[in-house]
Short mmCIF file of C-alpha atoms in Angstrom, two decimals:
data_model
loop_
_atom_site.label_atom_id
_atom_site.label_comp_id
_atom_site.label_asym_id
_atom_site.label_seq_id
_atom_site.Cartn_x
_atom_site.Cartn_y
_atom_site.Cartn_z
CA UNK A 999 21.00 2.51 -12.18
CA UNK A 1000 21.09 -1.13 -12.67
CA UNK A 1001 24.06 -2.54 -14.72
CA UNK A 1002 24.93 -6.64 -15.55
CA UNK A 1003 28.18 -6.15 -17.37
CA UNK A 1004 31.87 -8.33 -18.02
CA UNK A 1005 33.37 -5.27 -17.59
CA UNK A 1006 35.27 -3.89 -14.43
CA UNK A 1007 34.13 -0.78 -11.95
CA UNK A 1008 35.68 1.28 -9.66
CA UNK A 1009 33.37 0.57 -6.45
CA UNK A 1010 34.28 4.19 -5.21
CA UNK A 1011 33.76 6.40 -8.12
CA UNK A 1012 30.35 4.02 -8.20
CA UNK A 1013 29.83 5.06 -4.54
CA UNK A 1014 30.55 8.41 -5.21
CA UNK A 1015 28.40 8.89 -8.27
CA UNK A 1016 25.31 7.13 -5.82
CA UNK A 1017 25.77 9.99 -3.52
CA UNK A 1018 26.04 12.83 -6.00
CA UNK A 1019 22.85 11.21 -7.22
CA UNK A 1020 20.92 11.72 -3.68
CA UNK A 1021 18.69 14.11 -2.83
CA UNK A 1022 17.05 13.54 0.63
CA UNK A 1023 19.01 10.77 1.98
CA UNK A 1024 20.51 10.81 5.63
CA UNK A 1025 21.81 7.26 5.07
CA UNK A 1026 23.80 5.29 2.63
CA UNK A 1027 24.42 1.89 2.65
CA UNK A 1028 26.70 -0.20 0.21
CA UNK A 1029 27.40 -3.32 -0.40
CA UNK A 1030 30.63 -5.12 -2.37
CA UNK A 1031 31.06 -8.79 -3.11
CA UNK A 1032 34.51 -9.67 -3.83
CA UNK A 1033 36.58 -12.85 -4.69
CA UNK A 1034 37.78 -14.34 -1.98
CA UNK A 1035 40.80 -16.16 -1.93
CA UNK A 1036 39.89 -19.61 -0.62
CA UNK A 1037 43.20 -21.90 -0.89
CA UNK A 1038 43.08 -23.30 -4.35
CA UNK A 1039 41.08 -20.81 -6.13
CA UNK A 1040 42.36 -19.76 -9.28
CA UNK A 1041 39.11 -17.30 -10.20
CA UNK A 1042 35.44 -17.11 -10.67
CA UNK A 1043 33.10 -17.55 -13.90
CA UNK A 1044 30.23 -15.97 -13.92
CA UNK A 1045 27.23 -16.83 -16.08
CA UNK A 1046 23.93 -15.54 -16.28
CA UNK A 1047 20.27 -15.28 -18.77
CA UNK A 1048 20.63 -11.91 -20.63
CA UNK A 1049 17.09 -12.10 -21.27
CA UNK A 1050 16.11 -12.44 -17.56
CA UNK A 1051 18.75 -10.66 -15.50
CA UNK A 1052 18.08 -7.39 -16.31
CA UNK A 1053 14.09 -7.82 -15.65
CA UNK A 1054 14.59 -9.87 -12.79
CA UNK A 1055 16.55 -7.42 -10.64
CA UNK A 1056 14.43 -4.22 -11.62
CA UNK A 1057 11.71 -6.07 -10.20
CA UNK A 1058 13.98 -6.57 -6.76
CA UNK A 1059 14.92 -3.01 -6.78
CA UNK A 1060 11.59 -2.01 -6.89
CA UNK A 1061 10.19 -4.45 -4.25
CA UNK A 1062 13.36 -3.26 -2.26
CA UNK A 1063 12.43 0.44 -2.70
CA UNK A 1064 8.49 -0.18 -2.50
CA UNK A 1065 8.91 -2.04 1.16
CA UNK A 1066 11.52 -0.23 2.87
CA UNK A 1067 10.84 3.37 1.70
CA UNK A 1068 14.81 3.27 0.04
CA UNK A 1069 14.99 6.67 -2.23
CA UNK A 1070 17.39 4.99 -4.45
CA UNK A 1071 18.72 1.84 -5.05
CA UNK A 1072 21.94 0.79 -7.51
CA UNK A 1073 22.92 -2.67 -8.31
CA UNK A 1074 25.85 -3.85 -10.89
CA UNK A 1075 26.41 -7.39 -11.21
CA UNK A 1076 29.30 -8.43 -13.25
CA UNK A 1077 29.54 -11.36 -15.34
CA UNK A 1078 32.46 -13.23 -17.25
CA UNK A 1079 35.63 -14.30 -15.27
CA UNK A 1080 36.93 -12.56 -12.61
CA UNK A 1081 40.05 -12.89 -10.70
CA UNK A 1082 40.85 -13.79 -6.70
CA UNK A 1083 40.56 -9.94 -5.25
CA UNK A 1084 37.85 -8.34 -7.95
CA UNK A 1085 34.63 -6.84 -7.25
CA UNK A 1086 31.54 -9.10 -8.66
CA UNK A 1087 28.75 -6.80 -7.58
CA UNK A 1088 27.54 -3.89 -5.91
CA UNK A 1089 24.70 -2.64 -4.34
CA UNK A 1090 24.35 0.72 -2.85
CA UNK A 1091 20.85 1.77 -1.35
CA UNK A 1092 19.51 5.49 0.16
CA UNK A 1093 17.10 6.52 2.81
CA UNK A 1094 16.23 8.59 4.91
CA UNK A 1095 16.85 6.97 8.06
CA UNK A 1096 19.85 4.72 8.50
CA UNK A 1097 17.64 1.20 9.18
CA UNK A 1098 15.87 1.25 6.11
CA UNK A 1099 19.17 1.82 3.95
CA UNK A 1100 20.39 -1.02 5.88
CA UNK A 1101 17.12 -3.19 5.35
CA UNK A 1102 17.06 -2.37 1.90
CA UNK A 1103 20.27 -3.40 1.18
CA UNK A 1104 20.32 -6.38 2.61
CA UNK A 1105 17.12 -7.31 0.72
CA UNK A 1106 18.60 -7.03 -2.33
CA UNK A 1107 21.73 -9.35 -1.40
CA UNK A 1108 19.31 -11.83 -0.28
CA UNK A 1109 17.44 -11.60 -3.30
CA UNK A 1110 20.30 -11.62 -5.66
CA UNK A 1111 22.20 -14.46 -4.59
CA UNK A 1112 18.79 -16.75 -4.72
CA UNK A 1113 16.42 -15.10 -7.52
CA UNK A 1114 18.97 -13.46 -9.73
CA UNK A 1115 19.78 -15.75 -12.83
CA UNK A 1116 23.79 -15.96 -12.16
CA UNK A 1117 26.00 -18.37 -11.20
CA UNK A 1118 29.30 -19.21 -10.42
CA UNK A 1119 31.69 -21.41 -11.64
CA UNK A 1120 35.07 -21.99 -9.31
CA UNK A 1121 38.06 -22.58 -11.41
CA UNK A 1122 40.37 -24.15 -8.65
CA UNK A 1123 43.99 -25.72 -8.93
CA UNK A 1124 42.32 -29.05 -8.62
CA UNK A 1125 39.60 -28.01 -11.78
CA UNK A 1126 35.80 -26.72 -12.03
CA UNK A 1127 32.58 -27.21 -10.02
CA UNK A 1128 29.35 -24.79 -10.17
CA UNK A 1129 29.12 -23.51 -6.67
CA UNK A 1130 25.97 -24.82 -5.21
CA UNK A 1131 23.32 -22.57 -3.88
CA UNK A 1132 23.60 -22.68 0.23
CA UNK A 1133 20.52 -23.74 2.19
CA UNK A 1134 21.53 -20.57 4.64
CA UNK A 1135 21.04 -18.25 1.58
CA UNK A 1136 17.44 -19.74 1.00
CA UNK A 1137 16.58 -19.01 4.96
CA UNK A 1138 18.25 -15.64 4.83
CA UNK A 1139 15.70 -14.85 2.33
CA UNK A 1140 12.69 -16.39 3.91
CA UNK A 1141 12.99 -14.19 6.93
CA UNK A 1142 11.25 -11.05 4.60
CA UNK A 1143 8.45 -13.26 3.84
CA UNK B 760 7.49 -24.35 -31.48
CA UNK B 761 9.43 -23.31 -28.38
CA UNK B 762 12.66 -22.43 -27.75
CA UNK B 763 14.31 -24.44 -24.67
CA UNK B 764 17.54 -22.66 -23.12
CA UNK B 765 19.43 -24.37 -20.48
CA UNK B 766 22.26 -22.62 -17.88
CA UNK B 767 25.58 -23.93 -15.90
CA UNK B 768 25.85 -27.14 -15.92
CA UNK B 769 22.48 -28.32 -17.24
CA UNK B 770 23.67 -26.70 -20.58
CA UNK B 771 26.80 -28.47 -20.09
CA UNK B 772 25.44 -31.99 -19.58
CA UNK B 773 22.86 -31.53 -22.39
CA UNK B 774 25.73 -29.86 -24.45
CA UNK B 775 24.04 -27.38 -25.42
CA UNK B 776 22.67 -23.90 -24.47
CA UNK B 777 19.53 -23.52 -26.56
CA UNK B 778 17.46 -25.94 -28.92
CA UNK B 779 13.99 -25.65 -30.78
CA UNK B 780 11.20 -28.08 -29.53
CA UNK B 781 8.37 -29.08 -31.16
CA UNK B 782 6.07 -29.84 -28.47
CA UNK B 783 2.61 -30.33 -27.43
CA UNK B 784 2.96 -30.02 -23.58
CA UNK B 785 0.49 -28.32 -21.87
CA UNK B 786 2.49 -28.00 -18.73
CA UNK B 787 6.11 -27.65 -17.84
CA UNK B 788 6.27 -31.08 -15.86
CA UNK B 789 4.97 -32.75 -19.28
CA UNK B 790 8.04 -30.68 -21.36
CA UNK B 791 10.47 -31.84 -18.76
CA UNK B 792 9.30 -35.58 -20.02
CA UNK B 793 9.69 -35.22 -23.45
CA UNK B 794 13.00 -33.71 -23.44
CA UNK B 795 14.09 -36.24 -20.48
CA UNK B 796 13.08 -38.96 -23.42
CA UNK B 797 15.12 -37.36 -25.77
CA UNK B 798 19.00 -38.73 -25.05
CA UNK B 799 20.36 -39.79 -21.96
CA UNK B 800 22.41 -36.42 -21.14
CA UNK B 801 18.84 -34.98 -21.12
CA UNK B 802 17.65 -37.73 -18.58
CA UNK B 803 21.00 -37.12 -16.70
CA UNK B 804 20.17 -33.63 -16.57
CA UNK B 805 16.68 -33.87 -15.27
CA UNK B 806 17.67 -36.60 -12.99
CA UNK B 807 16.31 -34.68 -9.77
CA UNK B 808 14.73 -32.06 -10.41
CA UNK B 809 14.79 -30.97 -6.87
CA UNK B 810 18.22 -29.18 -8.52
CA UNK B 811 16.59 -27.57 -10.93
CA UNK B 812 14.61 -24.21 -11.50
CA UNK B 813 12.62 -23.17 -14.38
CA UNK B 814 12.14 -19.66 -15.90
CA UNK B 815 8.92 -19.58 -18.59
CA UNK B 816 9.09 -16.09 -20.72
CA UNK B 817 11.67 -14.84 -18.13
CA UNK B 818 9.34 -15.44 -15.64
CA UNK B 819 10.38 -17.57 -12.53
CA UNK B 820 7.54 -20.15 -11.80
CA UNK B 821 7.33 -24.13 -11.19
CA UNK B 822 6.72 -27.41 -12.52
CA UNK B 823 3.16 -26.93 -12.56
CA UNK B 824 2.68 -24.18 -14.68
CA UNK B 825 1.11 -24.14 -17.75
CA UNK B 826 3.02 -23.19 -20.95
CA UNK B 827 0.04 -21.76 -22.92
CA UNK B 828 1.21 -19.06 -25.67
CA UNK B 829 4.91 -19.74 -24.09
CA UNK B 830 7.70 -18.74 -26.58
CA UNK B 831 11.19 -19.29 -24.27
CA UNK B 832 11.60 -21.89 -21.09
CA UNK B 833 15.18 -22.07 -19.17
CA UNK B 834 15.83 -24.57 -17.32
CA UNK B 835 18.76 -24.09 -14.73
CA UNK B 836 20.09 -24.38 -11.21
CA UNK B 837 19.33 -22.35 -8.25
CA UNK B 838 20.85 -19.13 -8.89
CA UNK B 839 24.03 -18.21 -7.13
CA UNK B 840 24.20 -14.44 -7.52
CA UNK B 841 25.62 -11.82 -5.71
CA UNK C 974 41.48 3.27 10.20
CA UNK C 975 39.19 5.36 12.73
CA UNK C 976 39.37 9.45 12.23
CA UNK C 977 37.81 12.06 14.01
CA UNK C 978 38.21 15.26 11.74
CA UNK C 979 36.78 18.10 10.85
CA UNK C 980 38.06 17.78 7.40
CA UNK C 981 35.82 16.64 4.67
CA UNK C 982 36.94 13.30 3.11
CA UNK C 983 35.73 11.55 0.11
CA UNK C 984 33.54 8.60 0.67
CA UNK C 985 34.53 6.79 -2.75
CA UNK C 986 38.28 6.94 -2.29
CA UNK C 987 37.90 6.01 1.73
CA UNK C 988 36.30 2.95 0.20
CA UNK C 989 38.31 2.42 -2.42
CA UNK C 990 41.27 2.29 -0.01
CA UNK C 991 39.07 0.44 2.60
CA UNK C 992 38.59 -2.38 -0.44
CA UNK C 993 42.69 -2.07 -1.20
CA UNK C 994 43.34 -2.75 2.77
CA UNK C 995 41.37 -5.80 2.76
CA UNK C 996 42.62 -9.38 2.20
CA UNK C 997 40.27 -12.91 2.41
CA UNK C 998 37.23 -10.59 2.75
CA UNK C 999 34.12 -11.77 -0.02
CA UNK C 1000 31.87 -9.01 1.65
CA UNK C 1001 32.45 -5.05 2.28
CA UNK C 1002 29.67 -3.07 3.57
CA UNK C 1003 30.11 0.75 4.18
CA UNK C 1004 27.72 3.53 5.44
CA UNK C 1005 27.42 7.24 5.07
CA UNK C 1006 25.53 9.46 6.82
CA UNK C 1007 24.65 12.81 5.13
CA UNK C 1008 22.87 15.69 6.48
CA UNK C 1009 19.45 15.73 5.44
CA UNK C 1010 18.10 18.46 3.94
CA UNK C 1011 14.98 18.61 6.24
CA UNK C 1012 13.17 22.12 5.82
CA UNK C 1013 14.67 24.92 7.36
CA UNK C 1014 17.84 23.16 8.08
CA UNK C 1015 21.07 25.35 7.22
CA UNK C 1016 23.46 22.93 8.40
CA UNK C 1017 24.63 21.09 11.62
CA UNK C 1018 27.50 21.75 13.95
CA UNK C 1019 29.11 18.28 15.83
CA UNK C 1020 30.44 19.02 18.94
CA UNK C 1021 32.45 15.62 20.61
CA UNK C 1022 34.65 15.00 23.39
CA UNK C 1023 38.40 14.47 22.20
CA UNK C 1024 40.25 13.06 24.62
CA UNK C 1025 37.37 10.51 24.78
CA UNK C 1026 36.47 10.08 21.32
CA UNK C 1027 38.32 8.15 19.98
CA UNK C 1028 39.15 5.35 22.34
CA UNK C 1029 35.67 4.91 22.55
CA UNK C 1030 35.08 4.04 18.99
CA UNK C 1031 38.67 2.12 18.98
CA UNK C 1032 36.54 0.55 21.78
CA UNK C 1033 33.30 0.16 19.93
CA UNK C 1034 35.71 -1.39 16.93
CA UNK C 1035 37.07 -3.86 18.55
CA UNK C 1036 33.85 -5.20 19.95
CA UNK C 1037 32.67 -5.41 16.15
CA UNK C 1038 35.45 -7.14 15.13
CA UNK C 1039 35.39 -9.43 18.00
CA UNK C 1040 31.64 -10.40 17.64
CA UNK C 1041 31.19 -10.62 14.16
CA UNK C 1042 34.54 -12.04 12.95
CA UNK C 1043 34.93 -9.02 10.51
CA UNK C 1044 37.96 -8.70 9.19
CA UNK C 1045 38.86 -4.97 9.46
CA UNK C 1046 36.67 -1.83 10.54
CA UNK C 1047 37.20 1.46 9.72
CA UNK C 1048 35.41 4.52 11.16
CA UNK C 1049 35.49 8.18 10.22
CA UNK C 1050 33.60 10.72 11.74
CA UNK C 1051 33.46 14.75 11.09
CA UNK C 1052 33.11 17.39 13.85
CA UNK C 1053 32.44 21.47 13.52
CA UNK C 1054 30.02 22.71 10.85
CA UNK C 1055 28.48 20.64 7.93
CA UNK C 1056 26.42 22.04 5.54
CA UNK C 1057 23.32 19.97 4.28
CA UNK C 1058 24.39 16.62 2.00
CA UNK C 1059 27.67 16.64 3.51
CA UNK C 1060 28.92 13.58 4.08
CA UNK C 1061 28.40 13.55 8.47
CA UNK C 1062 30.59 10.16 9.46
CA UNK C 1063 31.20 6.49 7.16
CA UNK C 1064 31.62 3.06 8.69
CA UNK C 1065 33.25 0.29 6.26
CA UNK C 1066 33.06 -3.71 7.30
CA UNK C 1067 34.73 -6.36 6.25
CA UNK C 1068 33.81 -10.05 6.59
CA UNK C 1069 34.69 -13.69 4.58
CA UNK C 1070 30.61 -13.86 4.02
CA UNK C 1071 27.94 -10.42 3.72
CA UNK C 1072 26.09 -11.19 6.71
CA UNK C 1073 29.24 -10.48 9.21
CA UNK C 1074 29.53 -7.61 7.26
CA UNK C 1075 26.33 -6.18 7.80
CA UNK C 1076 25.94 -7.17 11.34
CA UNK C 1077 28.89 -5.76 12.34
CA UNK C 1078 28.10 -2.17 10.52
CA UNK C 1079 24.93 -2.10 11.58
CA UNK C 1080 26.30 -2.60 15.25
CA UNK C 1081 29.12 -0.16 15.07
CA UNK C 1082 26.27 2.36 13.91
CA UNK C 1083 24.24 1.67 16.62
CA UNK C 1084 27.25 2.15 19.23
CA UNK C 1085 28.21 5.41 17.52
CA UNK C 1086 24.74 7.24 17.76
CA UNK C 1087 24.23 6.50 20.83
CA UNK C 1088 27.84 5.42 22.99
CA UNK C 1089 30.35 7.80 21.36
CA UNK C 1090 30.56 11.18 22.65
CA UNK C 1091 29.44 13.56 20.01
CA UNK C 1092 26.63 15.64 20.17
CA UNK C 1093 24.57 17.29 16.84
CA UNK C 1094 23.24 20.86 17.04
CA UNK C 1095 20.93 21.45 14.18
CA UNK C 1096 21.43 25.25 12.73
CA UNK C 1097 17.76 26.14 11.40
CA UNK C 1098 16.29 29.23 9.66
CA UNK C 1099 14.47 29.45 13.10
CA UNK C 1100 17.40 29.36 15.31
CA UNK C 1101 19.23 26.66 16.71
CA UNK C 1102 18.57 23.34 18.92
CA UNK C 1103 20.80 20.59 19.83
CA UNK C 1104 18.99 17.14 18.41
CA UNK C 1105 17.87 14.85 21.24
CA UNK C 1106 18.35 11.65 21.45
CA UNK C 1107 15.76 8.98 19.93
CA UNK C 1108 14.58 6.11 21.41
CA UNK C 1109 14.65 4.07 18.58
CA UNK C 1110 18.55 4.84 18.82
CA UNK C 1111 18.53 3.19 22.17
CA UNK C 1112 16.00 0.34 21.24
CA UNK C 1113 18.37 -0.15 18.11
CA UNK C 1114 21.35 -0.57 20.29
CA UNK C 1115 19.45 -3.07 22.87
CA UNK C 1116 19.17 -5.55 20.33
CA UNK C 1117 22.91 -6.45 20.70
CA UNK C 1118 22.53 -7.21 24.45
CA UNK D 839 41.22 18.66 42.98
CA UNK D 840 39.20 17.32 39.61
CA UNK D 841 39.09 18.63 36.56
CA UNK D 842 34.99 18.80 35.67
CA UNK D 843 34.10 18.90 31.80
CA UNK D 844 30.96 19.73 30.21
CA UNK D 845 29.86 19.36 26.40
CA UNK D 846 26.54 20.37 24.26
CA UNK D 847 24.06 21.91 25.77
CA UNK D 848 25.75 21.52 29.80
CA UNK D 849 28.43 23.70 28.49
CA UNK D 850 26.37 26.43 27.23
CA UNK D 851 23.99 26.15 30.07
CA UNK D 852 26.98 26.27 32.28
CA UNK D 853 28.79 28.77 30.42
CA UNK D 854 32.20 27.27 30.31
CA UNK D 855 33.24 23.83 28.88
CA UNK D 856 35.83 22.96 31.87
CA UNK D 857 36.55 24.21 35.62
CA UNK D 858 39.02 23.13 38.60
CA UNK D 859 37.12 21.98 41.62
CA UNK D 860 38.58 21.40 44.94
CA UNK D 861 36.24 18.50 46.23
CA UNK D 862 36.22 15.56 48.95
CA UNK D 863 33.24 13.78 46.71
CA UNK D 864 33.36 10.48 46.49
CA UNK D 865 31.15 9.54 43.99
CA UNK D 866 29.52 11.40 40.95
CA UNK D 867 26.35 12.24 42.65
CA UNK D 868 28.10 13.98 45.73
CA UNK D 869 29.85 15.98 42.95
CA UNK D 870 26.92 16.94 40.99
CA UNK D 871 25.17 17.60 44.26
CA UNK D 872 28.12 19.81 45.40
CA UNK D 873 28.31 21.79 41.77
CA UNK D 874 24.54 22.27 41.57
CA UNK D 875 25.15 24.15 44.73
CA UNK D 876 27.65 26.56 42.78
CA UNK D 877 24.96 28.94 41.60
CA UNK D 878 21.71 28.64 39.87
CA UNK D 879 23.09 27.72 35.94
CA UNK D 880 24.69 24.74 37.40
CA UNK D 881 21.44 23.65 39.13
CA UNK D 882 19.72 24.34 36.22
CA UNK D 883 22.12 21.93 34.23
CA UNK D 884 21.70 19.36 36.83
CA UNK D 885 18.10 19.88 37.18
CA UNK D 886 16.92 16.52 35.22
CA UNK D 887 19.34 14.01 35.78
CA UNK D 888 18.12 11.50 33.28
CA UNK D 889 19.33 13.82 30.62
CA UNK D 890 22.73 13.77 32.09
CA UNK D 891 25.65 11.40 31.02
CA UNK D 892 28.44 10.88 32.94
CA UNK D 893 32.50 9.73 31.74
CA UNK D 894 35.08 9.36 34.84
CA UNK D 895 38.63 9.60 32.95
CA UNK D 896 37.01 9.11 29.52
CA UNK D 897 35.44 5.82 30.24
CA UNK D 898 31.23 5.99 30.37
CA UNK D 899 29.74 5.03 34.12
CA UNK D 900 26.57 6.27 36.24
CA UNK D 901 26.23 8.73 38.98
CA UNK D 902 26.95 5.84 41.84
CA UNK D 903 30.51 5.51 40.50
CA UNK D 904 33.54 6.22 42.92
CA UNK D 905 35.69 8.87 42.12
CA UNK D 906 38.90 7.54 43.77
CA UNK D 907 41.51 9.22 42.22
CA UNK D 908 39.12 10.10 39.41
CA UNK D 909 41.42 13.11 37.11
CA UNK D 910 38.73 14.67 35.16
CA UNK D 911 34.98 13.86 35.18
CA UNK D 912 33.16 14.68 32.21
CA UNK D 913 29.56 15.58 32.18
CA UNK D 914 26.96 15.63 28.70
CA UNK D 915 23.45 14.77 27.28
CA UNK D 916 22.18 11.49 25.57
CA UNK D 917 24.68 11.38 22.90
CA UNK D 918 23.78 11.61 18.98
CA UNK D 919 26.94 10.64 16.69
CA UNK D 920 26.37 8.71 13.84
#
């Protein structure tokens, strides 16, 4: 299941529907990104490319599954604004074993924060800025080259 | 005829989010040009393009590549997902 | 939160309340381990060590949070008899940024297959046998030397 | 005396999870060599030592530990939580 929406989700009825959804798995591995209260920061804005976003990450899921043997993989992205404390995204990932549900997962972070087309807007006390990409985010991803 | 789309804050410099071009570029460097020459919140927003990314048919690819048969090109920052 | 039970629990609302707990964290990871319906497997029975279980994982915790940074840890593990895709044991991290997160799962799963004292007997249409331990497990735990 | 405990398959090979010894031992492998000497299901459990752990009052060690004033001494395979 792969799912860019504005609107909220309940990360553990998500969770809970991944592992209903299992058949095989001895490991499950997921992973929340939430808004974190930095001093100043009123909320996020999230924009993305309808027409890519969609494409873009079933082609990361399926790299994800293809290369680390994952038996599932979920990812929900939300877009819009979002307060201090609110989920953004999700990504829960099966295997068998527990290192490739690990692996897996973290593939798909690495891949979403750098290949996904989103991105976030602060809205702070002191006004706006686009947050700019980190260089570590670019070398976390080069290490599954 | 192609349809240009622009995200975060190149939309916002250009001031807008999508326009038509008519354009005989072969390659995405030479549409970059033509819509640099266009007004200066266009050359402000393709300033250094070392900050920007480009998407042809939903496709992720470079400055380099040809546009051929191209219908859509976005032209954005790098993405800050997740 | 670290429980050693024999109760079933329900992963979604353990990270639901996990995601409640937390405060400054951008990045939650949790893991589940299910028993996998390998063929011929009726279920598995977890045998541990009370009076040493659990201050070895409050142990194992602490080192996690220490190393890593992560914000909170919680640990839940079942003993007695599972039946296959029950939910065996679920580790939740939390962390300001995902890699912490991960890290610090991935290391508290390590410790727990291999450093906390509980011990998996698989229950089989051929009998029974009490599941050795791998040496992957103990390569997977060297890597945090 | 020293309360000696035994979990997975130690206790069934042993055929109790938990007996009194009186013992002057002072280290775990003078006990185990003193209860592989109790009859031939002990020696059997103490046959291959590498599959052996070892806890002195909860706390993971290795067969040269002292036990000093050691209360219980606990005695299992390679564990496999997780």
């Amino acid at each position: 299941m792969i799912s860019v929406q504005s609107a909220p989700f309940d990360l553990g009825d998500i969770a809970n529907r991944f592992a209903a959804a299992q058949s095989g798995a001895g490991a499950l591995v997921t992973f929340s990104g939430v808004v974190r209260g930095d001093a100043g920061l009123i909320g996020l804005e999230i924009e993305h490319y309808p027409a890519m976003t969609l494409p873009a990450i079933e082609d990361m899921v399926g790299a994800a599954r293809a290369r680390f043997g994952l038996l599932d993989a979920w990812v929900i992205h939300r877009y819009g604004r979002l307060a201090v404390g609110e989920v953004i995204m999700m990504v829960a990932a099966s295997a068998p074993h527990r290192k490739d549900a690990f692996a897996g997962a973290e593939f798909l972070m690495d891949y979403l924060k750098s290949r996904a087309p989103l991105w976030k807007k602060e809205h702070r006390t002191d006004g706006t800025a686009w947050v700019d990409a980190k260089d570590s985010d670019e070398e976390s991803l080069c290490r599954w080259d | 005829m192609i349809t240009v789309v622009y995200f975060a804050w190149l939309r916002e410099r250009i001031g807008a989010g999508r326009e038509q071009i008519e354009t005989q570029a072969e390659t995405v460097a030479q549409l970059v040009a033509e819509l640099s020459a266009i007004d200066p919140y266009h050359a402000a927003a393709f300033a250094d393009l070392r900050s920007v990314r480009v998407a042809v048919d939903q496709v992720l690819t470079d400055f380099d590549a040809p546009l051929a048969a191209a219908k859509e090109v976005a032209f954005f920052p790098p993405m800050t997902g997740g």
